[in-house]
PDB file of C-alpha atoms and ligand atoms in Angstrom:
ATOM      1  CA  MET F   1      19.756   4.671  11.826  1.00 86.00           C
ATOM      2  CA  LYS F   2      23.036   4.469  13.764  1.00 94.00           C
ATOM      3  CA  TYR F   3      25.655   5.454  11.195  1.00 96.00           C
ATOM      4  CA  CYS F   4      25.775   8.069   8.485  1.00 97.00           C
ATOM      5  CA  SER F   5      25.192   6.579   5.032  1.00 95.00           C
ATOM      6  CA  LEU F   6      27.477   9.250   3.547  1.00 97.00           C
ATOM      7  CA  CYS F   7      30.582   9.096   5.773  1.00 97.00           C
ATOM      8  CA  GLY F   8      30.034   6.155   8.138  1.00 97.00           C
ATOM      9  CA  HIS F   9      30.319   8.135  11.371  1.00 97.00           C
ATOM     10  CA  LYS F  10      27.784   7.956  14.193  1.00 97.00           C
ATOM     11  CA  VAL F  11      24.508   9.847  13.976  1.00 97.00           C
ATOM     12  CA  VAL F  12      22.669  11.392  16.914  1.00 97.00           C
ATOM     13  CA  LEU F  13      19.019  12.349  17.301  1.00 96.00           C
ATOM     14  CA  ARG F  14      18.572  16.099  17.660  1.00 96.00           C
ATOM     15  CA  VAL F  15      16.434  18.962  16.395  1.00 96.00           C
ATOM     16  CA  PRO F  16      18.398  20.810  13.694  1.00 94.00           C
ATOM     17  CA  GLU F  17      18.423  24.599  13.621  1.00 91.00           C
ATOM     18  CA  ASP F  18      15.249  26.041  12.052  1.00 92.00           C
ATOM     19  CA  ASP F  19      13.531  22.654  12.387  1.00 94.00           C
ATOM     20  CA  HIS F  20      10.944  21.401  14.878  1.00 94.00           C
ATOM     21  CA  ARG F  21      11.452  17.624  14.833  1.00 94.00           C
ATOM     22  CA  MET F  22      14.076  15.178  16.008  1.00 95.00           C
ATOM     23  CA  ARG F  23      16.271  14.058  13.103  1.00 96.00           C
ATOM     24  CA  SER F  24      19.200  11.701  12.698  1.00 96.00           C
ATOM     25  CA  VAL F  25      22.161  14.078  12.290  1.00 97.00           C
ATOM     26  CA  CYS F  26      25.731  12.976  11.492  1.00 97.00           C
ATOM     27  CA  THR F  27      28.276  13.864  14.179  1.00 96.00           C
ATOM     28  CA  HIS F  28      30.999  14.188  11.532  1.00 97.00           C
ATOM     29  CA  CYS F  29      29.614  15.688   8.308  1.00 97.00           C
ATOM     30  CA  ASP F  30      26.441  17.230   9.849  1.00 95.00           C
ATOM     31  CA  HIS F  31      24.242  15.641   7.189  1.00 96.00           C
ATOM     32  CA  ILE F  32      20.585  15.518   8.248  1.00 96.00           C
ATOM     33  CA  HIS F  33      18.999  12.166   7.372  1.00 95.00           C
ATOM     34  CA  TYR F  34      15.310  12.949   6.836  1.00 94.00           C
ATOM     35  CA  GLU F  35      12.907  10.012   7.023  1.00 93.00           C
ATOM     36  CA  ASN F  36       9.520  10.348   5.364  1.00 94.00           C
ATOM     37  CA  PRO F  37       6.490   8.114   4.798  1.00 96.00           C
ATOM     38  CA  ARG F  38       6.599   5.414   2.161  1.00 97.00           C
ATOM     39  CA  VAL F  39       3.977   4.947  -0.538  1.00 98.00           C
ATOM     40  CA  ILE F  40       2.365   1.598  -1.302  1.00 98.00           C
ATOM     41  CA  THR F  41       0.698   1.523  -4.706  1.00 98.00           C
ATOM     42  CA  GLY F  42      -1.595  -1.183  -6.051  1.00 98.00           C
ATOM     43  CA  THR F  43      -4.568  -2.046  -8.211  1.00 98.00           C
ATOM     44  CA  LEU F  44      -8.045  -3.459  -7.846  1.00 98.00           C
ATOM     45  CA  PRO F  45      -8.181  -5.508 -11.076  1.00 98.00           C
ATOM     46  CA  VAL F  46     -11.615  -6.361 -12.483  1.00 98.00           C
ATOM     47  CA  TRP F  47     -12.586  -8.913 -15.141  1.00 98.00           C
ATOM     48  CA  GLU F  48     -16.288  -9.332 -16.047  1.00 98.00           C
ATOM     49  CA  GLY F  49     -17.462  -8.216 -12.620  1.00 97.00           C
ATOM     50  CA  LYS F  50     -14.996 -10.330 -10.674  1.00 98.00           C
ATOM     51  CA  ILE F  51     -11.981  -8.999  -8.830  1.00 98.00           C
ATOM     52  CA  LEU F  52      -8.479 -10.417  -8.816  1.00 98.00           C
ATOM     53  CA  LEU F  53      -7.183 -11.418  -5.389  1.00 98.00           C
ATOM     54  CA  CYS F  54      -3.730 -12.784  -4.521  1.00 98.00           C
ATOM     55  CA  LYS F  55      -2.943 -15.134  -1.643  1.00 97.00           C
ATOM     56  CA  ARG F  56       0.268 -13.921  -0.062  1.00 96.00           C
ATOM     57  CA  GLY F  57       3.237 -16.260  -0.366  1.00 94.00           C
ATOM     58  CA  ILE F  58       5.491 -14.097   1.795  1.00 93.00           C
ATOM     59  CA  GLU F  59       5.381 -12.438   5.187  1.00 94.00           C
ATOM     60  CA  PRO F  60       3.813 -10.303   6.494  1.00 93.00           C
ATOM     61  CA  ARG F  61       0.326 -11.852   6.464  1.00 95.00           C
ATOM     62  CA  LEU F  62       1.410 -15.054   4.713  1.00 96.00           C
ATOM     63  CA  GLY F  63      -1.607 -17.014   3.470  1.00 97.00           C
ATOM     64  CA  TYR F  64      -4.041 -14.090   3.577  1.00 98.00           C
ATOM     65  CA  TRP F  65      -5.672 -12.529   0.523  1.00 98.00           C
ATOM     66  CA  THR F  66      -4.708  -9.148  -0.829  1.00 98.00           C
ATOM     67  CA  LEU F  67      -4.792  -6.918  -3.892  1.00 98.00           C
ATOM     68  CA  PRO F  68      -1.602  -6.658  -5.935  1.00 98.00           C
ATOM     69  CA  GLY F  69       0.543  -3.793  -4.659  1.00 97.00           C
ATOM     70  CA  GLY F  70       3.868  -2.813  -3.189  1.00 97.00           C
ATOM     71  CA  PHE F  71       6.328  -0.030  -2.490  1.00 97.00           C
ATOM     72  CA  LEU F  72       6.560   2.738  -5.050  1.00 98.00           C
ATOM     73  CA  GLU F  73      10.074   2.983  -6.514  1.00 98.00           C
ATOM     74  CA  ASN F  74      12.070   6.149  -7.065  1.00 97.00           C
ATOM     75  CA  GLY F  75      11.522   7.586 -10.541  1.00 97.00           C
ATOM     76  CA  GLU F  76       8.128   5.916 -10.902  1.00 98.00           C
ATOM     77  CA  SER F  77       4.647   7.434 -11.118  1.00 98.00           C
ATOM     78  CA  LEU F  78       1.934   6.175  -8.763  1.00 98.00           C
ATOM     79  CA  VAL F  79       0.070   4.441 -11.578  1.00 98.00           C
ATOM     80  CA  ASP F  80       3.181   2.979 -13.217  1.00 98.00           C
ATOM     81  CA  GLY F  81       4.169   1.464  -9.864  1.00 98.00           C
ATOM     82  CA  ALA F  82       0.706  -0.048  -9.511  1.00 98.00           C
ATOM     83  CA  LEU F  83       0.914  -1.629 -12.973  1.00 98.00           C
ATOM     84  CA  ARG F  84       4.412  -2.984 -12.255  1.00 98.00           C
ATOM     85  CA  GLU F  85       3.301  -4.551  -8.983  1.00 97.00           C
ATOM     86  CA  THR F  86       0.266  -6.123 -10.676  1.00 98.00           C
ATOM     87  CA  GLU F  87       2.557  -7.685 -13.281  1.00 97.00           C
ATOM     88  CA  GLU F  88       5.130  -8.798 -10.672  1.00 96.00           C
ATOM     89  CA  GLU F  89       2.680 -10.303  -8.186  1.00 96.00           C
ATOM     90  CA  ALA F  90      -0.009 -11.726 -10.461  1.00 97.00           C
ATOM     91  CA  CYS F  91       1.403 -11.692 -14.029  1.00 97.00           C
ATOM     92  CA  ALA F  92      -1.740  -9.736 -14.932  1.00 98.00           C
ATOM     93  CA  GLN F  93      -2.032  -6.963 -17.520  1.00 98.00           C
ATOM     94  CA  VAL F  94      -4.446  -4.183 -16.601  1.00 98.00           C
ATOM     95  CA  ILE F  95      -5.575  -0.785 -17.838  1.00 98.00           C
ATOM     96  CA  PRO F  96      -6.089   1.668 -14.966  1.00 98.00           C
ATOM     97  CA  SER F  97      -9.375   3.555 -14.985  1.00 96.00           C
ATOM     98  CA  GLN F  98      -9.300   5.699 -11.844  1.00 97.00           C
ATOM     99  CA  LEU F  99      -7.709   6.149  -8.440  1.00 98.00           C
ATOM    100  CA  ILE F 100     -10.169   4.792  -5.872  1.00 98.00           C
ATOM    101  CA  SER F 101      -8.418   5.003  -2.508  1.00 98.00           C
ATOM    102  CA  ILE F 102      -5.754   6.982  -0.661  1.00 98.00           C
ATOM    103  CA  ILE F 103      -5.374   5.720   2.902  1.00 98.00           C
ATOM    104  CA  SER F 104      -2.882   7.228   5.344  1.00 98.00           C
ATOM    105  CA  LEU F 105      -1.332   5.083   8.065  1.00 97.00           C
ATOM    106  CA  PRO F 106       0.441   7.704  10.177  1.00 95.00           C
ATOM    107  CA  THR F 107       1.415   5.269  12.925  1.00 94.00           C
ATOM    108  CA  VAL F 108       3.491   3.163  10.515  1.00 94.00           C
ATOM    109  CA  ASN F 109       4.512   6.020   8.211  1.00 95.00           C
ATOM    110  CA  GLN F 110       2.858   4.683   5.071  1.00 97.00           C
ATOM    111  CA  ILE F 111       0.317   5.828   2.491  1.00 98.00           C
ATOM    112  CA  HIS F 112      -1.574   3.147   0.556  1.00 98.00           C
ATOM    113  CA  CYS F 113      -3.101   4.029  -2.837  1.00 98.00           C
ATOM    114  CA  PHE F 114      -5.153   1.794  -5.135  1.00 98.00           C
ATOM    115  CA  HIS F 115      -6.204   2.263  -8.750  1.00 98.00           C
ATOM    116  CA  LEU F 116      -9.269   0.557 -10.135  1.00 98.00           C
ATOM    117  CA  ALA F 117      -8.171  -1.264 -13.293  1.00 98.00           C
ATOM    118  CA  ASP F 118      -9.704  -3.342 -16.090  1.00 98.00           C
ATOM    119  CA  MET F 119      -7.931  -6.600 -16.850  1.00 98.00           C
ATOM    120  CA  VAL F 120      -6.879  -6.869 -20.493  1.00 98.00           C
ATOM    121  CA  SER F 121      -7.651 -10.598 -20.410  1.00 98.00           C
ATOM    122  CA  PRO F 122      -8.438 -13.173 -17.701  1.00 97.00           C
ATOM    123  CA  ALA F 123      -4.780 -14.266 -17.806  1.00 97.00           C
ATOM    124  CA  PHE F 124      -2.801 -14.385 -14.563  1.00 97.00           C
ATOM    125  CA  ALA F 125      -0.254 -16.665 -12.911  1.00 97.00           C
ATOM    126  CA  THR F 126       1.158 -17.392  -9.488  1.00 96.00           C
ATOM    127  CA  THR F 127       4.519 -15.914  -8.523  1.00 93.00           C
ATOM    128  CA  PRO F 128       6.874 -16.302  -5.557  1.00 90.00           C
ATOM    129  CA  GLU F 129       4.898 -13.497  -3.896  1.00 91.00           C
ATOM    130  CA  SER F 130       1.463 -15.031  -4.585  1.00 95.00           C
ATOM    131  CA  THR F 131       0.856 -18.744  -4.057  1.00 96.00           C
ATOM    132  CA  GLU F 132      -2.713 -18.603  -5.333  1.00 97.00           C
ATOM    133  CA  ILE F 133      -4.589 -16.112  -7.480  1.00 97.00           C
ATOM    134  CA  ALA F 134      -8.308 -16.042  -8.121  1.00 98.00           C
ATOM    135  CA  LEU F 135     -11.027 -14.056  -9.841  1.00 98.00           C
ATOM    136  CA  VAL F 136     -13.621 -13.665  -7.099  1.00 98.00           C
ATOM    137  CA  ALA F 137     -17.256 -12.546  -7.319  1.00 98.00           C
ATOM    138  CA  LEU F 138     -18.079  -9.697  -4.935  1.00 98.00           C
ATOM    139  CA  GLU F 139     -20.354 -11.951  -2.868  1.00 98.00           C
ATOM    140  CA  ASP F 140     -17.483 -14.431  -2.450  1.00 98.00           C
ATOM    141  CA  ILE F 141     -14.834 -12.021  -1.117  1.00 98.00           C
ATOM    142  CA  PRO F 142     -13.162 -13.786   1.854  1.00 98.00           C
ATOM    143  CA  TRP F 143     -13.653 -10.868   4.242  1.00 98.00           C
ATOM    144  CA  ASP F 144     -12.214 -12.697   7.268  1.00 98.00           C
ATOM    145  CA  ASP F 145      -9.011 -13.559   5.424  1.00 98.00           C
ATOM    146  CA  ILE F 146      -8.028 -10.202   3.925  1.00 98.00           C
ATOM    147  CA  ALA F 147      -4.385  -9.395   4.674  1.00 97.00           C
ATOM    148  CA  PHE F 148      -4.500  -5.650   5.324  1.00 96.00           C
ATOM    149  CA  LYS F 149      -7.000  -3.074   6.601  1.00 96.00           C
ATOM    150  CA  THR F 150      -6.295  -0.784   3.643  1.00 98.00           C
ATOM    151  CA  VAL F 151      -7.152  -3.577   1.199  1.00 98.00           C
ATOM    152  CA  LYS F 152     -10.339  -4.365   3.138  1.00 98.00           C
ATOM    153  CA  LYS F 153     -11.405  -0.705   3.142  1.00 98.00           C
ATOM    154  CA  THR F 154     -10.701  -0.414  -0.576  1.00 98.00           C
ATOM    155  CA  LEU F 155     -12.728  -3.563  -1.335  1.00 98.00           C
ATOM    156  CA  GLU F 156     -15.614  -2.383   0.877  1.00 98.00           C
ATOM    157  CA  HIS F 157     -15.585   0.972  -0.912  1.00 98.00           C
ATOM    158  CA  TYR F 158     -15.638  -0.725  -4.312  1.00 98.00           C
ATOM    159  CA  CYS F 159     -18.531  -2.988  -3.286  1.00 98.00           C
ATOM    160  CA  ALA F 160     -20.536   0.040  -2.133  1.00 98.00           C
ATOM    161  CA  PHE F 161     -20.110   1.966  -5.384  1.00 98.00           C
ATOM    162  CA  TYR F 162     -19.169  -0.498  -8.162  1.00 97.00           C
ATOM    163  CA  ASP F 163     -22.470  -0.059 -10.038  1.00 95.00           C
ATOM    164  CA  GLN F 164     -21.996   3.702 -10.425  1.00 94.00           C
ATOM    165  CA  ASP F 165     -20.442   5.380 -13.463  1.00 88.00           C
ATOM    166  CA  ARG F 166     -17.598   6.713 -11.411  1.00 91.00           C
ATOM    167  CA  ILE F 167     -16.548   5.610  -7.968  1.00 97.00           C
ATOM    168  CA  PRO F 168     -15.869   8.450  -5.506  1.00 98.00           C
ATOM    169  CA  LEU F 169     -12.314   8.638  -4.182  1.00 98.00           C
ATOM    170  CA  LEU F 170     -11.956   7.132  -0.718  1.00 98.00           C
ATOM    171  CA  GLU F 171      -9.567   9.357   1.207  1.00 98.00           C
ATOM    172  CA  THR F 172      -9.136   8.375   4.839  1.00 97.00           C
ATOM    173  CA  SER F 173      -6.714   7.502   7.632  1.00 97.00           C
ATOM    174  CA  ILE F 174      -6.359   4.455   9.817  1.00 95.00           C
ATOM    175  CA  THR F 175      -5.206   5.233  13.326  1.00 90.00           C
ATOM    176  CA  PRO F 176      -5.304   3.069  16.442  1.00 81.00           C
ATOM    177  CA  PRO F 177      -8.402   3.512  18.615  1.00 77.00           C
ATOM    178  CA  PRO F 178      -7.911   5.959  21.482  1.00 75.00           C
ATOM    179  CA  ARG F 179      -6.777   4.402  24.754  1.00 77.00           C
ATOM    180  CA  PRO F 180      -9.582   3.873  27.244  1.00 76.00           C
ATOM    181  CA  ALA F 181      -9.666   6.495  29.975  1.00 73.00           C
ATOM    182  CA  VAL F 182      -7.884   5.388  33.143  1.00 69.00           C
ATOM    183  CA  ALA F 183     -10.209   5.392  36.151  1.00 60.00           C
TER     184      ALA F 183
HETATM  185 ZN1   ZN N   1      28.238  11.899   7.839  1.00 73.84          ZN
END
């Protein structure tokens, strides 16, 4: 951020009084522009044992497979955002059953959350965001062509526990591997 979204004057990076982090602070109106992580919310839709995957029609990761999901909007609950994204990306109607994953990505300031969901019917359709959509058996998941690590972890977790009454919540973080020690 270079300019204040309130008054248009320049912002500078500094630690405000009683704070401990660098913030973008307006040089004119003193407004502090806090920036916080964004939430990605999605579903793992299931129909008769198969899962719904979407081939991405947009960057990033164009052409790779993913679960329907996207940025949570203001004024929206986590689950409502997941249902909206499932409708927008796959034209699929689902009933959420449980939250199955919360994955923090502190290096890119995101949190990805997925709800397990039952499809109301096997109806779905491609959209500008998804060039191909498929119901895939667990043994046919294209593991080498999954778009995002959070989607892969969520799918792996589902495959490990899908035959249980309730799937435990996967709560984890993805951080880059530590740098090798310099000799
Ligand atoms: Zn300002």
